[in-house]
Amino acid sequence: MNTIVSVSWEKLPLELLQLADPSVTMIQSYLQTGHCFALMQQEEYLGVMVLAEQRPDQIEIKNIAIAPQHQQKGYGKQLLLHALHYARTQQYRSILIATGNSSIHQLALYQKMGFELHTIRKNFFLEHYPEPLFENGIPCKHQVVLIQEINR
Ligand code: COA
């Protein structure tokens, strides 16, 4: 039995946050002002998620990660459903998530969960990250923004 709890930012393990975002500088830029959630099984952190308001009517999933040994068991979907529920109950009109052009499984998951392709921020990772990033044998250069409309 696991449970999603709202926690203060200091409680989120950095090693889990870094699975989703290799830049500690980037993580620090949204962590303290974000709404932080942990997926817990007793004392164990199965996953983490950080949401942050982008505009008065839009919230963004800034970080979502499941511990490697617990991936592909449905926990990522569970956290995404929680984010959608939170956004709906807080009266946001849309929810945004951004990922890399090379994040094939994430792009599949987010679209299965109702997010739609919105924008490509060309060269985002080349400009904001010091080291070249690769995933699935693909250079990660561009950021893909997906949005789901809610409360319409
Ligand atoms: N291979 C194939 N499909 C995968 C996959 C993989 N390695 N990882 C995720 N998926 C997709 C599938 O589409 C699957 O859909 P299905 O159930 O219809 O087959 C779905 O995601 C599985 O969902 P779930 O088990 O809930 O995913 P998860 O618990 O592994 O969580 C992530 C997904 C992305 C949060 C998790 O893999 C993770 O933490 N990855 C590292 C950090 C990261 O990339 N965060 C997102 C940054 S934008």
CSV table of N, CA and C and ligand atoms in Angstrom, one decimal:
chain,number,residue,atom,x,y,z
A,1,MET,N,0.9,-1.2,0.0
A,1,MET,CA,0.0,0.0,0.0
A,1,MET,C,0.9,1.2,0.0
A,2,ASN,N,0.7,2.1,-1.0
A,2,ASN,CA,1.5,3.3,-1.0
A,2,ASN,C,0.6,4.6,-0.9
A,3,THR,N,1.2,5.7,-0.6
A,3,THR,CA,0.4,6.9,-0.4
A,3,THR,C,1.1,8.1,-0.9
A,4,ILE,N,0.4,9.1,-1.5
A,4,ILE,CA,1.0,10.4,-2.0
A,4,ILE,C,0.8,11.4,-0.9
A,5,VAL,N,1.9,12.0,-0.4
A,5,VAL,CA,1.8,13.0,0.7
A,5,VAL,C,2.5,14.3,0.2
A,6,SER,N,1.9,15.4,0.7
A,6,SER,CA,2.5,16.7,0.4
A,6,SER,C,3.6,16.9,1.5
A,7,VAL,N,4.8,17.3,1.0
A,7,VAL,CA,5.9,17.4,1.9
A,7,VAL,C,6.6,18.7,1.7
A,8,SER,N,7.4,19.2,2.6
A,8,SER,CA,8.2,20.4,2.4
A,8,SER,C,9.4,20.0,1.5
A,9,TRP,N,9.9,21.0,0.8
A,9,TRP,CA,10.9,20.7,-0.2
A,9,TRP,C,12.2,20.1,0.4
A,10,GLU,N,12.5,20.3,1.6
A,10,GLU,CA,13.8,19.8,2.2
A,10,GLU,C,13.7,18.2,2.3
A,11,LYS,N,12.4,17.7,2.3
A,11,LYS,CA,12.2,16.3,2.5
A,11,LYS,C,12.5,15.5,1.2
A,12,LEU,N,12.4,16.1,0.1
A,12,LEU,CA,12.5,15.4,-1.2
A,12,LEU,C,14.0,15.0,-1.5
A,13,PRO,N,14.3,13.7,-1.7
A,13,PRO,CA,15.6,13.2,-1.9
A,13,PRO,C,16.2,13.8,-3.3
A,14,LEU,N,17.3,14.5,-3.2
A,14,LEU,CA,17.9,15.1,-4.4
A,14,LEU,C,18.2,14.0,-5.5
A,15,GLU,N,18.6,12.8,-5.0
A,15,GLU,CA,19.0,11.8,-6.1
A,15,GLU,C,17.7,11.4,-6.9
A,16,LEU,N,16.6,11.5,-6.3
A,16,LEU,CA,15.4,11.2,-7.1
A,16,LEU,C,15.0,12.4,-8.0
A,17,LEU,N,15.1,13.6,-7.5
A,17,LEU,CA,14.9,14.8,-8.4
A,17,LEU,C,15.8,14.8,-9.5
A,18,GLN,N,17.1,14.4,-9.3
A,18,GLN,CA,18.1,14.4,-10.4
A,18,GLN,C,17.8,13.4,-11.5
A,19,LEU,N,17.0,12.4,-11.2
A,19,LEU,CA,16.6,11.4,-12.3
A,19,LEU,C,15.9,12.2,-13.4
A,20,ALA,N,15.1,13.1,-13.0
A,20,ALA,CA,14.3,13.9,-14.0
A,20,ALA,C,15.0,15.1,-14.5
A,21,ASP,N,15.9,15.6,-13.7
A,21,ASP,CA,16.6,16.9,-14.1
A,21,ASP,C,18.0,16.8,-13.6
A,22,PRO,N,19.0,16.6,-14.5
A,22,PRO,CA,20.4,16.5,-14.1
A,22,PRO,C,21.0,17.8,-13.5
A,23,SER,N,20.4,18.9,-13.6
A,23,SER,CA,20.9,20.2,-13.2
A,23,SER,C,20.4,20.5,-11.8
A,24,VAL,N,21.3,20.5,-10.8
A,24,VAL,CA,21.0,20.9,-9.5
A,24,VAL,C,20.6,22.4,-9.5
A,25,THR,N,21.2,23.2,-10.3
A,25,THR,CA,20.9,24.6,-10.4
A,25,THR,C,19.4,24.8,-10.8
A,26,MET,N,19.0,24.0,-11.8
A,26,MET,CA,17.6,24.1,-12.3
A,26,MET,C,16.7,23.7,-11.2
A,27,ILE,N,17.0,22.6,-10.5
A,27,ILE,CA,16.1,22.0,-9.5
A,27,ILE,C,16.0,23.1,-8.4
A,28,GLN,N,17.1,23.7,-8.0
A,28,GLN,CA,17.0,24.7,-6.9
A,28,GLN,C,16.1,25.9,-7.3
A,29,SER,N,16.0,26.2,-8.6
A,29,SER,CA,15.3,27.3,-9.1
A,29,SER,C,13.8,27.2,-8.9
A,30,TYR,N,13.3,25.9,-8.8
A,30,TYR,CA,11.8,25.8,-8.6
A,30,TYR,C,11.5,25.0,-7.3
A,31,LEU,N,12.4,24.4,-6.6
A,31,LEU,CA,12.1,23.5,-5.5
A,31,LEU,C,11.4,24.3,-4.4
A,32,GLN,N,12.0,25.4,-4.0
A,32,GLN,CA,11.5,26.1,-2.7
A,32,GLN,C,10.2,26.7,-2.9
A,33,THR,N,9.8,27.1,-4.1
A,33,THR,CA,8.5,27.7,-4.3
A,33,THR,C,7.5,26.8,-4.9
A,34,GLY,N,7.9,25.5,-5.1
A,34,GLY,CA,7.0,24.5,-5.7
A,34,GLY,C,6.1,23.9,-4.6
A,35,HIS,N,5.1,23.1,-5.1
A,35,HIS,CA,4.3,22.3,-4.3
A,35,HIS,C,4.9,20.9,-4.4
A,36,CYS,N,5.4,20.3,-3.3
A,36,CYS,CA,6.2,19.1,-3.4
A,36,CYS,C,5.4,17.9,-2.9
A,37,PHE,N,5.5,16.8,-3.6
A,37,PHE,CA,4.8,15.6,-3.2
A,37,PHE,C,5.7,14.4,-3.2
A,38,ALA,N,5.5,13.5,-2.4
A,38,ALA,CA,6.3,12.2,-2.3
A,38,ALA,C,5.3,11.0,-2.4
A,39,LEU,N,5.7,10.1,-3.2
A,39,LEU,CA,4.9,8.8,-3.2
A,39,LEU,C,5.7,7.9,-2.2
A,40,MET,N,5.0,7.5,-1.1
A,40,MET,CA,5.7,6.8,-0.1
A,40,MET,C,5.1,5.4,0.1
A,41,GLN,N,6.0,4.5,0.5
A,41,GLN,CA,5.6,3.1,0.9
A,41,GLN,C,6.3,3.0,2.3
A,42,GLN,N,5.5,3.1,3.3
A,42,GLN,CA,6.0,3.2,4.7
A,42,GLN,C,7.1,4.3,4.7
A,43,GLU,N,8.3,4.0,5.0
A,43,GLU,CA,9.4,5.1,5.1
A,43,GLU,C,10.1,5.3,3.8
A,44,GLU,N,9.8,4.4,2.8
A,44,GLU,CA,10.6,4.5,1.5
A,44,GLU,C,10.0,5.4,0.5
A,45,TYR,N,10.8,6.2,-0.1
A,45,TYR,CA,10.4,7.1,-1.2
A,45,TYR,C,10.3,6.4,-2.5
A,46,LEU,N,9.1,6.1,-3.0
A,46,LEU,CA,9.0,5.5,-4.3
A,46,LEU,C,9.2,6.5,-5.4
A,47,GLY,N,8.7,7.7,-5.2
A,47,GLY,CA,8.8,8.7,-6.2
A,47,GLY,C,8.6,10.1,-5.7
A,48,VAL,N,8.9,11.1,-6.5
A,48,VAL,CA,8.7,12.5,-6.1
A,48,VAL,C,8.1,13.3,-7.2
A,49,MET,N,7.5,14.4,-6.9
A,49,MET,CA,6.9,15.3,-7.9
A,49,MET,C,6.9,16.7,-7.4
A,50,VAL,N,7.2,17.7,-8.2
A,50,VAL,CA,7.1,19.1,-7.9
A,50,VAL,C,6.3,19.8,-8.9
A,51,LEU,N,5.3,20.5,-8.4
A,51,LEU,CA,4.4,21.4,-9.2
A,51,LEU,C,4.6,22.8,-8.9
A,52,ALA,N,4.5,23.7,-9.9
A,52,ALA,CA,4.7,25.1,-9.7
A,52,ALA,C,3.8,25.9,-10.6
A,53,GLU,N,3.2,27.0,-10.0
A,53,GLU,CA,2.3,27.8,-10.8
A,53,GLU,C,3.2,28.6,-11.9
A,54,GLN,N,2.7,28.5,-13.1
A,54,GLN,CA,3.3,29.2,-14.2
A,54,GLN,C,2.7,30.6,-14.4
A,55,ARG,N,1.4,30.6,-14.4
A,55,ARG,CA,0.6,31.8,-14.6
A,55,ARG,C,-0.6,31.5,-13.6
A,56,PRO,N,-1.4,32.5,-13.4
A,56,PRO,CA,-2.5,32.3,-12.4
A,56,PRO,C,-3.5,31.2,-12.9
A,57,ASP,N,-3.5,30.9,-14.2
A,57,ASP,CA,-4.4,29.8,-14.7
A,57,ASP,C,-3.7,28.6,-15.1
A,58,GLN,N,-2.4,28.5,-14.9
A,58,GLN,CA,-1.7,27.3,-15.4
A,58,GLN,C,-0.6,26.8,-14.3
A,59,ILE,N,-0.6,25.5,-14.1
A,59,ILE,CA,0.4,24.9,-13.3
A,59,ILE,C,1.3,24.0,-14.1
A,60,GLU,N,2.5,23.9,-13.7
A,60,GLU,CA,3.5,23.0,-14.4
A,60,GLU,C,4.0,21.9,-13.5
A,61,ILE,N,4.1,20.7,-14.1
A,61,ILE,CA,4.8,19.6,-13.4
A,61,ILE,C,6.3,19.9,-13.7
A,62,LYS,N,7.0,20.4,-12.7
A,62,LYS,CA,8.4,20.8,-12.9
A,62,LYS,C,9.4,19.6,-12.8
A,63,ASN,N,8.9,18.6,-12.0
A,63,ASN,CA,9.8,17.4,-11.8
A,63,ASN,C,8.9,16.3,-11.4
A,64,ILE,N,9.2,15.1,-12.0
A,64,ILE,CA,8.5,13.9,-11.6
A,64,ILE,C,9.5,12.7,-11.8
A,65,ALA,N,9.6,11.9,-10.8
A,65,ALA,CA,10.6,10.8,-10.9
A,65,ALA,C,10.2,9.7,-10.0
A,66,ILE,N,10.4,8.5,-10.5
A,66,ILE,CA,10.2,7.3,-9.7
A,66,ILE,C,11.5,6.6,-9.5
A,67,ALA,N,11.8,6.1,-8.3
A,67,ALA,CA,13.1,5.4,-8.1
A,67,ALA,C,13.3,4.2,-9.1
A,68,PRO,N,14.5,4.1,-9.6
A,68,PRO,CA,14.7,3.2,-10.7
A,68,PRO,C,14.2,1.8,-10.5
A,69,GLN,N,14.3,1.2,-9.3
A,69,GLN,CA,13.8,-0.1,-9.0
A,69,GLN,C,12.3,-0.2,-9.0
A,70,HIS,N,11.6,0.9,-9.0
A,70,HIS,CA,10.2,0.9,-8.9
A,70,HIS,C,9.5,1.4,-10.2
A,71,GLN,N,10.3,1.7,-11.2
A,71,GLN,CA,9.8,2.2,-12.5
A,71,GLN,C,9.0,1.1,-13.2
A,72,GLN,N,8.1,1.6,-14.1
A,72,GLN,CA,7.2,0.7,-14.9
A,72,GLN,C,6.3,-0.2,-14.1
A,73,LYS,N,5.9,0.3,-12.9
A,73,LYS,CA,4.9,-0.4,-12.1
A,73,LYS,C,3.6,0.4,-12.0
A,74,GLY,N,3.5,1.5,-12.7
A,74,GLY,CA,2.3,2.3,-12.7
A,74,GLY,C,2.4,3.5,-11.7
A,75,TYR,N,3.5,3.6,-11.0
A,75,TYR,CA,3.6,4.7,-10.0
A,75,TYR,C,3.7,6.1,-10.7
A,76,GLY,N,4.4,6.2,-11.9
A,76,GLY,CA,4.4,7.5,-12.6
A,76,GLY,C,3.0,7.9,-13.0
A,77,LYS,N,2.2,7.0,-13.5
A,77,LYS,CA,0.8,7.3,-13.8
A,77,LYS,C,0.1,7.8,-12.6
A,78,GLN,N,0.3,7.1,-11.4
A,78,GLN,CA,-0.3,7.5,-10.2
A,78,GLN,C,0.0,8.9,-9.8
A,79,LEU,N,1.3,9.3,-9.9
A,79,LEU,CA,1.6,10.7,-9.6
A,79,LEU,C,1.0,11.7,-10.6
A,80,LEU,N,1.0,11.3,-11.9
A,80,LEU,CA,0.4,12.2,-12.9
A,80,LEU,C,-1.1,12.4,-12.6
A,81,LEU,N,-1.8,11.3,-12.2
A,81,LEU,CA,-3.2,11.5,-11.9
A,81,LEU,C,-3.4,12.4,-10.7
A,82,HIS,N,-2.5,12.3,-9.8
A,82,HIS,CA,-2.5,13.2,-8.6
A,82,HIS,C,-2.3,14.6,-9.0
A,83,ALA,N,-1.4,14.9,-9.9
A,83,ALA,CA,-1.1,16.2,-10.4
A,83,ALA,C,-2.4,16.8,-11.1
A,84,LEU,N,-3.1,15.9,-11.9
A,84,LEU,CA,-4.3,16.4,-12.6
A,84,LEU,C,-5.4,16.7,-11.6
A,85,HIS,N,-5.5,15.9,-10.6
A,85,HIS,CA,-6.5,16.1,-9.6
A,85,HIS,C,-6.2,17.4,-8.8
A,86,TYR,N,-5.0,17.6,-8.5
A,86,TYR,CA,-4.6,18.8,-7.8
A,86,TYR,C,-4.9,20.0,-8.6
A,87,ALA,N,-4.5,20.0,-9.9
A,87,ALA,CA,-4.7,21.1,-10.8
A,87,ALA,C,-6.2,21.5,-10.9
A,88,ARG,N,-7.0,20.4,-11.0
A,88,ARG,CA,-8.5,20.6,-11.1
A,88,ARG,C,-9.1,21.2,-9.9
A,89,THR,N,-8.7,20.7,-8.7
A,89,THR,CA,-9.3,21.2,-7.5
A,89,THR,C,-8.8,22.6,-7.1
A,90,GLN,N,-7.6,22.9,-7.6
A,90,GLN,CA,-7.1,24.3,-7.4
A,90,GLN,C,-7.5,25.3,-8.4
A,91,GLN,N,-8.4,24.8,-9.3
A,91,GLN,CA,-9.1,25.6,-10.3
A,91,GLN,C,-8.1,26.1,-11.4
A,92,TYR,N,-7.0,25.5,-11.7
A,92,TYR,CA,-6.2,25.8,-12.8
A,92,TYR,C,-6.9,25.4,-14.1
A,93,ARG,N,-6.7,26.2,-15.2
A,93,ARG,CA,-7.3,25.9,-16.5
A,93,ARG,C,-6.5,24.9,-17.3
A,94,SER,N,-5.2,24.9,-17.0
A,94,SER,CA,-4.4,23.9,-17.8
A,94,SER,C,-3.2,23.5,-17.0
A,95,ILE,N,-2.6,22.4,-17.4
A,95,ILE,CA,-1.4,21.8,-16.7
A,95,ILE,C,-0.4,21.5,-17.8
A,96,LEU,N,0.9,21.9,-17.5
A,96,LEU,CA,2.0,21.8,-18.5
A,96,LEU,C,3.0,20.8,-18.0
A,97,ILE,N,3.6,20.1,-18.9
A,97,ILE,CA,4.8,19.3,-18.6
A,97,ILE,C,5.7,19.4,-19.8
A,98,ALA,N,7.0,19.5,-19.5
A,98,ALA,CA,8.0,19.7,-20.6
A,98,ALA,C,9.0,18.5,-20.4
A,99,THR,N,9.5,18.1,-21.6
A,99,THR,CA,10.5,17.0,-21.6
A,99,THR,C,11.5,17.2,-22.8
A,100,GLY,N,12.4,16.3,-22.8
A,100,GLY,CA,13.4,16.4,-23.9
A,100,GLY,C,12.9,15.6,-25.2
A,101,ASN,N,13.4,16.1,-26.3
A,101,ASN,CA,13.1,15.4,-27.6
A,101,ASN,C,13.5,13.9,-27.6
A,102,SER,N,14.5,13.6,-26.7
A,102,SER,CA,15.0,12.2,-26.7
A,102,SER,C,14.2,11.3,-25.7
A,103,SER,N,13.3,11.9,-24.9
A,103,SER,CA,12.6,11.2,-23.9
A,103,SER,C,11.4,10.4,-24.4
A,104,ILE,N,11.7,9.4,-25.2
A,104,ILE,CA,10.6,8.7,-26.0
A,104,ILE,C,9.5,8.1,-25.1
A,105,HIS,N,9.9,7.4,-24.0
A,105,HIS,CA,8.9,6.8,-23.1
A,105,HIS,C,8.1,7.8,-22.4
A,106,GLN,N,8.8,8.9,-22.0
A,106,GLN,CA,8.0,10.0,-21.3
A,106,GLN,C,7.0,10.6,-22.2
A,107,LEU,N,7.4,10.9,-23.4
A,107,LEU,CA,6.5,11.5,-24.4
A,107,LEU,C,5.3,10.6,-24.6
A,108,ALA,N,5.5,9.3,-24.7
A,108,ALA,CA,4.4,8.3,-24.8
A,108,ALA,C,3.5,8.4,-23.6
A,109,LEU,N,4.1,8.3,-22.4
A,109,LEU,CA,3.3,8.3,-21.2
A,109,LEU,C,2.5,9.5,-21.1
A,110,TYR,N,3.0,10.7,-21.3
A,110,TYR,CA,2.3,11.9,-21.1
A,110,TYR,C,1.1,12.0,-22.1
A,111,GLN,N,1.3,11.6,-23.3
A,111,GLN,CA,0.2,11.6,-24.3
A,111,GLN,C,-0.9,10.6,-23.9
A,112,LYS,N,-0.5,9.5,-23.4
A,112,LYS,CA,-1.5,8.5,-23.0
A,112,LYS,C,-2.3,9.1,-21.8
A,113,MET,N,-1.7,10.0,-21.1
A,113,MET,CA,-2.4,10.6,-19.9
A,113,MET,C,-3.2,11.8,-20.3
A,114,GLY,N,-3.2,12.1,-21.6
A,114,GLY,CA,-4.1,13.2,-22.0
A,114,GLY,C,-3.4,14.5,-22.3
A,115,PHE,N,-2.1,14.6,-22.2
A,115,PHE,CA,-1.3,15.8,-22.5
A,115,PHE,C,-1.2,15.9,-24.1
A,116,GLU,N,-1.2,17.1,-24.6
A,116,GLU,CA,-1.0,17.2,-26.1
A,116,GLU,C,0.2,18.1,-26.4
A,117,LEU,N,0.8,17.7,-27.5
A,117,LEU,CA,2.0,18.5,-27.9
A,117,LEU,C,1.6,19.9,-28.1
A,118,HIS,N,2.5,20.8,-27.6
A,118,HIS,CA,2.1,22.3,-27.7
A,118,HIS,C,3.2,23.1,-28.4
A,119,THR,N,4.4,23.0,-27.9
A,119,THR,CA,5.5,23.9,-28.4
A,119,THR,C,6.8,23.1,-28.4
A,120,ILE,N,7.7,23.5,-29.2
A,120,ILE,CA,9.1,23.0,-29.1
A,120,ILE,C,10.0,24.2,-28.8
A,121,ARG,N,10.7,24.1,-27.7
A,121,ARG,CA,11.7,25.2,-27.4
A,121,ARG,C,13.0,24.7,-28.0
A,122,LYS,N,13.3,25.2,-29.2
A,122,LYS,CA,14.5,24.8,-29.9
A,122,LYS,C,15.8,25.1,-29.1
A,123,ASN,N,16.7,24.1,-29.1
A,123,ASN,CA,18.0,24.2,-28.5
A,123,ASN,C,18.0,24.5,-27.0
A,124,PHE,N,16.9,24.3,-26.3
A,124,PHE,CA,16.8,24.6,-24.9
A,124,PHE,C,17.9,23.9,-24.1
A,125,PHE,N,18.1,22.6,-24.3
A,125,PHE,CA,19.1,21.9,-23.5
A,125,PHE,C,20.5,22.2,-23.9
A,126,LEU,N,20.7,22.6,-25.2
A,126,LEU,CA,22.1,23.1,-25.6
A,126,LEU,C,22.4,24.4,-24.9
A,127,GLU,N,21.4,25.2,-24.7
A,127,GLU,CA,21.6,26.5,-24.1
A,127,GLU,C,21.6,26.6,-22.6
A,128,HIS,N,20.9,25.6,-22.0
A,128,HIS,CA,20.7,25.7,-20.5
A,128,HIS,C,21.5,24.7,-19.8
A,129,TYR,N,22.1,23.7,-20.4
A,129,TYR,CA,22.8,22.6,-19.7
A,129,TYR,C,24.3,22.6,-20.2
A,130,PRO,N,25.2,22.5,-19.3
A,130,PRO,CA,26.7,22.6,-19.7
A,130,PRO,C,27.2,21.4,-20.4
A,131,GLU,N,26.6,20.2,-20.1
A,131,GLU,CA,27.1,19.0,-20.8
A,131,GLU,C,26.1,18.5,-21.8
A,132,PRO,N,26.6,17.9,-22.9
A,132,PRO,CA,25.7,17.3,-23.9
A,132,PRO,C,24.9,16.2,-23.2
A,133,LEU,N,23.6,16.1,-23.5
A,133,LEU,CA,22.8,15.0,-23.0
A,133,LEU,C,22.4,14.1,-24.1
A,134,PHE,N,22.4,12.8,-23.7
A,134,PHE,CA,22.0,11.7,-24.7
A,134,PHE,C,21.0,10.8,-24.0
A,135,GLU,N,20.0,10.3,-24.7
A,135,GLU,CA,19.0,9.4,-24.2
A,135,GLU,C,18.5,8.5,-25.3
A,136,ASN,N,18.4,7.3,-25.1
A,136,ASN,CA,18.0,6.3,-26.2
A,136,ASN,C,18.8,6.5,-27.5
A,137,GLY,N,20.1,6.9,-27.3
A,137,GLY,CA,20.9,7.1,-28.5
A,137,GLY,C,20.6,8.4,-29.2
A,138,ILE,N,19.8,9.3,-28.7
A,138,ILE,CA,19.4,10.5,-29.4
A,138,ILE,C,20.0,11.7,-28.6
A,139,PRO,N,20.6,12.7,-29.3
A,139,PRO,CA,21.0,13.9,-28.6
A,139,PRO,C,19.8,14.6,-28.1
A,140,CYS,N,19.8,15.0,-26.9
A,140,CYS,CA,18.7,15.8,-26.3
A,140,CYS,C,19.0,17.3,-26.5
A,141,LYS,N,18.4,17.9,-27.4
A,141,LYS,CA,18.6,19.3,-27.7
A,141,LYS,C,17.4,20.2,-27.4
A,142,HIS,N,16.3,19.7,-27.8
A,142,HIS,CA,15.1,20.6,-27.8
A,142,HIS,C,14.1,20.2,-26.6
A,143,GLN,N,13.4,21.1,-26.1
A,143,GLN,CA,12.4,20.8,-25.1
A,143,GLN,C,11.1,20.8,-25.7
A,144,VAL,N,10.3,19.7,-25.4
A,144,VAL,CA,9.0,19.5,-26.0
A,144,VAL,C,8.0,19.9,-24.8
A,145,VAL,N,7.1,20.8,-25.1
A,145,VAL,CA,6.1,21.3,-24.1
A,145,VAL,C,4.8,20.6,-24.5
A,146,LEU,N,4.2,20.0,-23.4
A,146,LEU,CA,2.9,19.4,-23.6
A,146,LEU,C,1.9,20.0,-22.6
A,147,ILE,N,0.7,20.2,-23.0
A,147,ILE,CA,-0.3,20.8,-22.2
A,147,ILE,C,-1.6,20.1,-22.2
A,148,GLN,N,-2.2,20.0,-21.1
A,148,GLN,CA,-3.6,19.4,-21.0
A,148,GLN,C,-4.5,20.5,-20.4
A,149,GLU,N,-5.6,20.7,-21.2
A,149,GLU,CA,-6.6,21.7,-20.7
A,149,GLU,C,-7.5,21.0,-19.7
A,150,ILE,N,-7.8,21.8,-18.6
A,150,ILE,CA,-8.7,21.3,-17.6
A,150,ILE,C,-9.7,22.4,-17.2
A,151,ASN,N,-10.7,22.0,-16.5
A,151,ASN,CA,-11.7,23.1,-15.9
A,151,ASN,C,-12.2,24.0,-17.0
A,152,ARG,N,-12.5,23.4,-18.2
A,152,ARG,CA,-13.0,24.3,-19.3
A,152,ARG,C,-14.5,24.1,-19.3
B,1,COA,N1,9.9,1.4,-21.5
B,1,COA,C1,8.7,1.4,-22.0
B,1,COA,N2,7.6,2.2,-21.6
B,1,COA,C2,7.8,3.0,-20.6
B,1,COA,C3,9.1,3.1,-20.0
B,1,COA,C4,10.1,2.3,-20.4
B,1,COA,N3,11.3,2.3,-19.9
B,1,COA,N4,9.0,4.0,-19.0
B,1,COA,C5,7.7,4.5,-19.0
B,1,COA,N5,7.0,3.9,-20.1
B,1,COA,C6,5.7,4.3,-20.5
B,1,COA,C7,4.9,3.3,-21.1
B,1,COA,O1,4.2,4.1,-22.1
B,1,COA,C8,3.9,2.8,-20.1
B,1,COA,O2,2.6,2.8,-20.5
B,1,COA,P1,1.7,1.5,-20.4
B,1,COA,O3,1.4,1.3,-19.0
B,1,COA,O4,0.4,1.9,-21.2
B,1,COA,O5,2.5,0.4,-21.1
B,1,COA,C9,4.0,3.8,-19.0
B,1,COA,O6,5.0,4.7,-19.3
B,1,COA,C10,4.4,3.2,-17.7
B,1,COA,O7,3.9,4.1,-16.7
B,1,COA,P2,4.4,4.0,-15.3
B,1,COA,O8,4.7,2.6,-14.9
B,1,COA,O9,3.4,4.7,-14.4
B,1,COA,O10,5.8,4.8,-15.4
B,1,COA,P3,6.9,4.9,-14.3
B,1,COA,O11,6.4,4.6,-12.9
B,1,COA,O12,8.1,4.3,-14.7
B,1,COA,O13,7.1,6.5,-14.3
B,1,COA,C11,8.7,8.1,-15.2
B,1,COA,C12,7.5,7.2,-15.5
B,1,COA,C13,9.1,8.8,-16.5
B,1,COA,C14,8.3,9.1,-14.1
B,1,COA,C15,9.8,7.2,-14.6
B,1,COA,O14,10.2,6.2,-15.6
B,1,COA,C16,11.1,8.0,-14.2
B,1,COA,O15,11.2,8.4,-13.1
B,1,COA,N6,12.0,8.2,-15.2
B,1,COA,C17,13.3,8.9,-14.9
B,1,COA,C18,13.0,10.4,-14.6
B,1,COA,C19,12.3,11.1,-15.7
B,1,COA,O16,12.6,10.9,-16.9
B,1,COA,N7,11.3,11.9,-15.3
B,1,COA,C20,10.5,12.7,-16.3
B,1,COA,C21,11.3,13.9,-16.8
B,1,COA,S1,10.4,14.8,-18.0
